[in-house]
Coordinates of N, CA and C in Angstrom, one line a residue:
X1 N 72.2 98.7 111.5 CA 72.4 99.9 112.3 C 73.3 100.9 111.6
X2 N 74.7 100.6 111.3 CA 75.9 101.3 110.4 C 75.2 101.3 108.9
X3 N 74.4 101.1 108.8 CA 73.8 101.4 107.4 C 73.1 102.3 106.9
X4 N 72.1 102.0 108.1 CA 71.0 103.1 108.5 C 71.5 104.5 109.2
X5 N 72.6 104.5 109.6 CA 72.8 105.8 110.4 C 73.9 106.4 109.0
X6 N 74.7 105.6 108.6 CA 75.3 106.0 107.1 C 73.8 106.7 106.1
X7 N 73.2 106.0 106.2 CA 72.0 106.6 105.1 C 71.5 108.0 105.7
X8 N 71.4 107.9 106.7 CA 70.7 109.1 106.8 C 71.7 110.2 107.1
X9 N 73.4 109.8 107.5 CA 74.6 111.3 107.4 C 73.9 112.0 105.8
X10 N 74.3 110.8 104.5 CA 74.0 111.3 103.3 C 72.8 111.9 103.0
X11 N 71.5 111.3 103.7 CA 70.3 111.8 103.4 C 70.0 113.4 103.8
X12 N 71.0 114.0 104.4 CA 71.0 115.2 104.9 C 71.5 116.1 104.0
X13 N 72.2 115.7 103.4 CA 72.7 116.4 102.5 C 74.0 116.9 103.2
X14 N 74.4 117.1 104.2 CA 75.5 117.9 105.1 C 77.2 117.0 104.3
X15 N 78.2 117.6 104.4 CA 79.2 117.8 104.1 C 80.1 116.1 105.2
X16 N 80.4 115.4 104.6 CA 80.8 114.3 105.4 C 81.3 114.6 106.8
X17 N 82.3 115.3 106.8 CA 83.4 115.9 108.2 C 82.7 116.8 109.0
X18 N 81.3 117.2 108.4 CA 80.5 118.1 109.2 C 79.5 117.4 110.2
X19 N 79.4 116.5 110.3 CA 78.9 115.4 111.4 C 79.1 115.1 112.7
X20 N 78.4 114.5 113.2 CA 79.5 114.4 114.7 C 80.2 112.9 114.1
X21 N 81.0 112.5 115.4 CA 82.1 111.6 115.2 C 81.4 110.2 115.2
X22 N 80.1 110.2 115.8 CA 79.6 109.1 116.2 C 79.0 108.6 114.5
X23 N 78.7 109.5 113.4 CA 77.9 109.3 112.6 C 78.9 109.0 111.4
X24 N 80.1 109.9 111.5 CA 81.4 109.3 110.9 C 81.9 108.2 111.1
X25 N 82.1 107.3 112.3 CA 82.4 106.2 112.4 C 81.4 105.3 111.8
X26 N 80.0 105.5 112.0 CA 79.4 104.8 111.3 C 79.5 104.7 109.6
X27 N 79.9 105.5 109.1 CA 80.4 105.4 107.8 C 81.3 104.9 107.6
X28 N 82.0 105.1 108.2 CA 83.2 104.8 108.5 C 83.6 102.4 108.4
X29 N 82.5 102.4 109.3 CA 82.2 100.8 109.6 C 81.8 100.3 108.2
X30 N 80.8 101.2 107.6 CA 79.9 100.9 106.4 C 80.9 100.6 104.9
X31 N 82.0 101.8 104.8 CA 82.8 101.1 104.4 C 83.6 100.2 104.2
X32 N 84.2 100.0 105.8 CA 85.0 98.8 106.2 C 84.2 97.4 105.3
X33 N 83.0 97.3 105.9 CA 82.1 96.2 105.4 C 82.3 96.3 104.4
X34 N 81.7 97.1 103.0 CA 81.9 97.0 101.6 C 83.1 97.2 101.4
X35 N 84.3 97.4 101.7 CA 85.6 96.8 101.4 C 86.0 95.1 101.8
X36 N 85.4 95.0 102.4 CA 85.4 93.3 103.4 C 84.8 92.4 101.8
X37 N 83.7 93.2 101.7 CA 83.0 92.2 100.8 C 83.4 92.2 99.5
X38 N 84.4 92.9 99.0 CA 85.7 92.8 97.9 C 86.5 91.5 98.3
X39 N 86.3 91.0 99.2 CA 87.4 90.1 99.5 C 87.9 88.9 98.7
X40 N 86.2 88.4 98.3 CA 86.6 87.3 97.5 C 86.7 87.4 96.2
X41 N 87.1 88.7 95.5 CA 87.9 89.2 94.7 C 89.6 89.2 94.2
X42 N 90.1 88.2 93.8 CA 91.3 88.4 94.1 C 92.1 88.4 92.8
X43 N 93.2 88.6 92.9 CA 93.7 88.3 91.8 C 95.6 87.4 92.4
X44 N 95.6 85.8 91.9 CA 96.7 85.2 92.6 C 95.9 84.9 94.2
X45 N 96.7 85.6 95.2 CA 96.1 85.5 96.8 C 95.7 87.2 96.9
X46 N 96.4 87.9 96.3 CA 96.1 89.1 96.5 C 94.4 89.8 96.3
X47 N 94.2 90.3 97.7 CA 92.3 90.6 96.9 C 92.1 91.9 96.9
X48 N 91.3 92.2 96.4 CA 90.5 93.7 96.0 C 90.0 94.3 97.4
X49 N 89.2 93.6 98.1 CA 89.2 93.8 99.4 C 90.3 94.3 99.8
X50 N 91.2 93.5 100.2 CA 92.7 94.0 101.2 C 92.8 95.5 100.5
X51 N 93.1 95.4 99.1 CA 93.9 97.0 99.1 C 93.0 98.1 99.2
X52 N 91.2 97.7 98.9 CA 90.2 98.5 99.3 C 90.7 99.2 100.9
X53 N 90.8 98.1 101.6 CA 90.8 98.2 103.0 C 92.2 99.0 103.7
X54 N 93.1 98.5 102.9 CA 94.4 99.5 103.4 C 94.3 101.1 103.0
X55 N 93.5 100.8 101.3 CA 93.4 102.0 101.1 C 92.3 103.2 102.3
X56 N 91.7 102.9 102.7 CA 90.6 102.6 103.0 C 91.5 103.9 104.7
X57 N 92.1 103.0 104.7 CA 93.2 103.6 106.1 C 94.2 104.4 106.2
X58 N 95.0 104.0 104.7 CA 95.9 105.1 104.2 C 95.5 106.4 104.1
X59 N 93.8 106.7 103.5 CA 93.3 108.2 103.4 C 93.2 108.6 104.5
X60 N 92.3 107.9 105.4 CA 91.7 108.5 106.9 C 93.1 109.0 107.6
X61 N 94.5 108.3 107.3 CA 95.6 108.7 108.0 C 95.6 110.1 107.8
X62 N 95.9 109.6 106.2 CA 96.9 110.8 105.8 C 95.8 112.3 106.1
X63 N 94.9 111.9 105.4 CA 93.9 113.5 105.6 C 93.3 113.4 107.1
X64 N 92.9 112.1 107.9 CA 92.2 112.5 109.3 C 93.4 112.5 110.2
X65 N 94.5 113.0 110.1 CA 95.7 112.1 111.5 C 95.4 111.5 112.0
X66 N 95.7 111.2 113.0 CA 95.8 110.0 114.2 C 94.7 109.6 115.0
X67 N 93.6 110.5 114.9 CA 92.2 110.0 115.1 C 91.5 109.3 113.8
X68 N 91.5 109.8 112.5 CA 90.9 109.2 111.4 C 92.0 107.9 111.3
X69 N 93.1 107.6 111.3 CA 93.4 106.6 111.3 C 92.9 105.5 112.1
X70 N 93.0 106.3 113.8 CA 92.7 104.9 114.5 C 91.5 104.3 114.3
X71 N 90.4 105.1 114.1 CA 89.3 104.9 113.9 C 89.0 104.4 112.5
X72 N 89.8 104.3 111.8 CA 89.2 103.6 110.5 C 90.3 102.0 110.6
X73 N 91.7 102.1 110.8 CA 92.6 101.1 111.5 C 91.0 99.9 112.2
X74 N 90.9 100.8 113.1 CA 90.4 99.5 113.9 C 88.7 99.4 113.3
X75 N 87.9 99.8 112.8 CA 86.6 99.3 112.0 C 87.1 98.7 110.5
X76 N 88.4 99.0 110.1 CA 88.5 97.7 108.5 C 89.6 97.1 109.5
X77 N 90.0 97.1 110.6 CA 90.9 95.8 111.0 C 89.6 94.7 111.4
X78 N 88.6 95.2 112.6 CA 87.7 94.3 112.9 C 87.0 94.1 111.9
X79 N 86.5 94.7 110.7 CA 85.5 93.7 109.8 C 86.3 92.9 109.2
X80 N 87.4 93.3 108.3 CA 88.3 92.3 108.2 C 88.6 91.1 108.7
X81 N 89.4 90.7 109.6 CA 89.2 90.0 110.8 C 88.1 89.2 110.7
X82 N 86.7 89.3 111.1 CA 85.6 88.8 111.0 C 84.9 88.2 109.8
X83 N 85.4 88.5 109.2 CA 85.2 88.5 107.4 C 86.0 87.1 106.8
X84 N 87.2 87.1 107.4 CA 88.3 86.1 107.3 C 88.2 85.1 108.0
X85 N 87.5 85.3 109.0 CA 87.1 84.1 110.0 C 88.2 83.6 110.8
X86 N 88.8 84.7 110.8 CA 90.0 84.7 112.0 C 89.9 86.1 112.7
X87 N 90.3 86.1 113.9 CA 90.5 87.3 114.7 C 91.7 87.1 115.4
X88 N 92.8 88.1 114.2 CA 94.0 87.4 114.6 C 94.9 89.0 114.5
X89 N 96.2 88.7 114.1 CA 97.3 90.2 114.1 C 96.1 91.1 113.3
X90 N 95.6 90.6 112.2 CA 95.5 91.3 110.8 C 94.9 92.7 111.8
X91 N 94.0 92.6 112.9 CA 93.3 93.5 113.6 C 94.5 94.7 114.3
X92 N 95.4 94.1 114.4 CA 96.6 95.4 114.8 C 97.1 95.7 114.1
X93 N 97.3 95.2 112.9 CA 98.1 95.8 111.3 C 97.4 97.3 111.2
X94 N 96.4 96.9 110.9 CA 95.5 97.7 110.4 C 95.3 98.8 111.2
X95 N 94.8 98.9 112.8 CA 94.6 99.6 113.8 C 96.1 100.1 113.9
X96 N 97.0 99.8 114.1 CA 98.5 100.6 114.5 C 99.1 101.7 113.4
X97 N 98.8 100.2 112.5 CA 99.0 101.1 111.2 C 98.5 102.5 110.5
X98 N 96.9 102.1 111.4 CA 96.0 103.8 111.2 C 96.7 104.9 111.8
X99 N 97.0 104.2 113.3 CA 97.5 105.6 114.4 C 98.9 105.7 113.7
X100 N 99.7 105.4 113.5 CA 101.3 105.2 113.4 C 101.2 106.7 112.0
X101 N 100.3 105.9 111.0 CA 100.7 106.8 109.9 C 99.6 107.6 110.1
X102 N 98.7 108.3 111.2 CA 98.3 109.2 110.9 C 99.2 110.4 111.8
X103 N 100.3 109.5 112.9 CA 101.2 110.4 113.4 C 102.4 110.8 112.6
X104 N 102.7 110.1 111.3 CA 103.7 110.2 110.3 C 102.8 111.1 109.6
X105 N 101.8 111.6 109.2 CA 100.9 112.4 108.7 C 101.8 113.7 108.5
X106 N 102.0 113.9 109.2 CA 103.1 115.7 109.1 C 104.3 115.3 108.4
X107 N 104.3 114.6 107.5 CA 105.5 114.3 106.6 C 105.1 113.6 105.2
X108 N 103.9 114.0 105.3 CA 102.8 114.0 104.0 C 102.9 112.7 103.1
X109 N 102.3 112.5 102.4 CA 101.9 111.0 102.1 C 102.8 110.2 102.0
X110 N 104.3 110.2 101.9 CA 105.5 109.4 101.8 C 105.3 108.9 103.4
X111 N 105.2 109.8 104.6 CA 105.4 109.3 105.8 C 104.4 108.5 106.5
X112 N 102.9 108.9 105.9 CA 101.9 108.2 106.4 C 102.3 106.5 105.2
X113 N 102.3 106.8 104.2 CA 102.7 105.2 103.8 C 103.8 104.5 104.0
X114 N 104.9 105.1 104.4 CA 106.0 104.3 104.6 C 105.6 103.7 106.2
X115 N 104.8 104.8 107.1 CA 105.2 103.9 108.1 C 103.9 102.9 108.4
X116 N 102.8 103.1 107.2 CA 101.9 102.3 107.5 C 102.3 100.7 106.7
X117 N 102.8 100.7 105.8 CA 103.4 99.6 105.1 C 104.8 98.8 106.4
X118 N 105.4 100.6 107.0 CA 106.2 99.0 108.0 C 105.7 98.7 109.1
X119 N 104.4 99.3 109.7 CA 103.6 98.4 110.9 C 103.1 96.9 110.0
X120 N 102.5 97.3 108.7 CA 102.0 95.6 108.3 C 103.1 94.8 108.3
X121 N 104.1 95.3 107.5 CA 105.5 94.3 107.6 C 105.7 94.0 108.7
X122 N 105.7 94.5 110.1 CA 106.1 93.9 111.2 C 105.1 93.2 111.8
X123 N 103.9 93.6 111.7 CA 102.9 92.4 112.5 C 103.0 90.9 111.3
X124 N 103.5 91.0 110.1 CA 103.4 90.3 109.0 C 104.3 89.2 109.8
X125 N 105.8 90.1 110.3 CA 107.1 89.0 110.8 C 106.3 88.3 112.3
X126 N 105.6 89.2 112.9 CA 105.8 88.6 114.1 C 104.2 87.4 114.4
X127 N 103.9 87.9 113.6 CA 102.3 86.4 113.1 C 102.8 85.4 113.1
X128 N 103.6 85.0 112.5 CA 103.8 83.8 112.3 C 105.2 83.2 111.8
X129 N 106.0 82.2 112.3 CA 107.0 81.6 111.8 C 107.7 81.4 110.7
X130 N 106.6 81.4 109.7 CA 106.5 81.5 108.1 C 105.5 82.7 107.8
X131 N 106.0 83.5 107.9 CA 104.7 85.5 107.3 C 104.5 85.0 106.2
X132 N 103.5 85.8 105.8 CA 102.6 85.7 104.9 C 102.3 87.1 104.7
X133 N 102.9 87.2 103.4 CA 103.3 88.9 103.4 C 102.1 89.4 102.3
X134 N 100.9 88.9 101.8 CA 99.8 89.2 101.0 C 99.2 90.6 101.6
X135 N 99.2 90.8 103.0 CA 98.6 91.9 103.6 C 99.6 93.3 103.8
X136 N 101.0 93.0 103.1 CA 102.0 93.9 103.3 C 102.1 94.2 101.3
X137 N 102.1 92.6 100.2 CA 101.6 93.2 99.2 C 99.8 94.3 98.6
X138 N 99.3 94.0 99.3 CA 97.9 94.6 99.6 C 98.4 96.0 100.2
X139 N 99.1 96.3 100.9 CA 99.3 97.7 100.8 C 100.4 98.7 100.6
X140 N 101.3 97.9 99.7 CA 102.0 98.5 98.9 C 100.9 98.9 97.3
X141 N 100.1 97.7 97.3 CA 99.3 98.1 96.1 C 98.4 99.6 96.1
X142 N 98.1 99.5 97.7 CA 97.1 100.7 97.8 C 98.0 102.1 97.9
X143 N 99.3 101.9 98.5 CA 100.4 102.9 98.6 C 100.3 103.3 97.5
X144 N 100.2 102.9 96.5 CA 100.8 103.4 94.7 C 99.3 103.9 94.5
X145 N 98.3 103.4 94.6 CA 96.9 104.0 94.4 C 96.8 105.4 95.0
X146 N 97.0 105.2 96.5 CA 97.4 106.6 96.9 C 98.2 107.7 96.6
X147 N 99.4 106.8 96.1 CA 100.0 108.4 95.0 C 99.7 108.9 94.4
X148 N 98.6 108.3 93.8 CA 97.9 108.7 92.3 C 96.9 109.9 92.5
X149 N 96.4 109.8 94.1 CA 95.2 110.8 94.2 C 96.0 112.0 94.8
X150 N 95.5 113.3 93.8 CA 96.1 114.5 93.3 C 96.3 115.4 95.1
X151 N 97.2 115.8 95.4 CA 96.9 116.3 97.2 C 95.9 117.6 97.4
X152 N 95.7 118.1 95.9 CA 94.4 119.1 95.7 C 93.0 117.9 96.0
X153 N 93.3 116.7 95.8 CA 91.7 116.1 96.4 C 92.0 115.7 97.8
X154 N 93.1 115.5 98.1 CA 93.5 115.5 100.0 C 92.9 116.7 100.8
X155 N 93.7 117.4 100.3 CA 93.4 118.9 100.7 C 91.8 119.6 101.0
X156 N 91.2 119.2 99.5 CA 89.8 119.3 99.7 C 89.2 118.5 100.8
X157 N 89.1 117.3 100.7 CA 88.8 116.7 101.9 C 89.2 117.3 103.3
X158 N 90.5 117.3 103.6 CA 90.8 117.9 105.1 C 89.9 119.4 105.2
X159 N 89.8 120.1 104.0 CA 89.3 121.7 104.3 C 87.6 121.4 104.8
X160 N 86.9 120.6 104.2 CA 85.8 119.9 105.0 C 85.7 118.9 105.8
X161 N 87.2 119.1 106.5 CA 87.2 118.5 108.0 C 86.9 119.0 108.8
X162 N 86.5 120.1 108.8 CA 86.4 121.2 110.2 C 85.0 120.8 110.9
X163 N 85.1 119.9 112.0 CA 83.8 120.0 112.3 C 83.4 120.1 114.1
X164 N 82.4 120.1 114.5 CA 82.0 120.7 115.5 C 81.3 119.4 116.7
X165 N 82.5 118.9 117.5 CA 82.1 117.8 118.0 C 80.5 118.1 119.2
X166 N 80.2 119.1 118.5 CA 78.9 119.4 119.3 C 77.8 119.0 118.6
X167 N 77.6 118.8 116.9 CA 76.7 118.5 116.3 C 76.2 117.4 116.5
X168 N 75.0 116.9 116.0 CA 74.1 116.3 116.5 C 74.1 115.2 115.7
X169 N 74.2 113.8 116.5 CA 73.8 113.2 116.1 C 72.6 112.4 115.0
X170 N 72.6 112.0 113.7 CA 71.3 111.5 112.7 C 70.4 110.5 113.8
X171 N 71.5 109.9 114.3 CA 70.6 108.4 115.3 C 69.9 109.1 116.5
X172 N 70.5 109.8 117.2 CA 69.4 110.9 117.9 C 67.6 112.0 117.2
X173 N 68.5 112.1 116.0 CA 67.2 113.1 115.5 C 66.3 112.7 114.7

């Protein structure tokens, strides 16, 4: 279903952010998945997945605020999650983490990653007796990736954000 409605946002040719919300989320999920499936990629404990997937959250923050975060937070917290064969904090790391730094968002990419790196660190402490801080090095790795992408490609993206929650759904038409 998230594949097929992903295929056909692109098959239109239309501008990503120019969609309705229902057709973005579904891309949205489509990603999550193909970040999930990096997972058993790793290098040490650390995987290609995770920082796919933080990164994955870091952007929707920083360029979607506090709706693109929650909304990508909670579809790569739940694939993740499911992926791992646990349904456990990692699903509020990720989900808080989206909203938190897309409300740090107005203090531009330092504030969306600092406060998204200290929601993981804290669901990290309060998981478990002994943390397991792999999901806090996973996005400090994506933090630094993040710095790297120029805020003239931020920017672009947010300027084809403008979109019209009246448009029509692909799964409708």
């Amino acid at each position: 279903y998230f594949f097929k409605r992903s295929g056909n946002v692109f098959e239109h040719g239309k501008p990503f952010f120019s969609v309705s919300s229902g057709d973005r989320a579904c891309v949205v999920m489509t990603a999550a998945i193909a970040a999930a499936s990096l997972g058993g990629i790793t290098f040490g404990k650390i995987s290609l997945g995770g920082i796919a997937a933080a990164l994955t959250v870091l952007f929707a923050a920083r360029y979607g605020k506090e709706n693109g975060g929650s909304v990508a937070g909670v579809a790569v917290g739940t694939v993740v999650s499911l992926t791992a064969g646990t349904f456990d904090l990692s699903l509020a790391g990720y989900a808080v983490g989206g909203l938190i730094g897309g409300i740090f968002s107005v203090f531009g990419k330092i504030g969306t990653i600092l406060s998204f790196v200290a929601v993981r660190l804290i669901v990290c402490i309060l998981a478990s007796e002994y943390p397991d801080y792999i999901p806090v090095y996973e996005s400090v790795i994506a933090a630094g990736i993040m710095m790297l992408i120029p805020e003239k490609t931020g920017k672009f993206v947010s300027s084809i954000a403008r979109f019209s929650e009246d448009s029509a759904d692909f799964a409708t038409v």
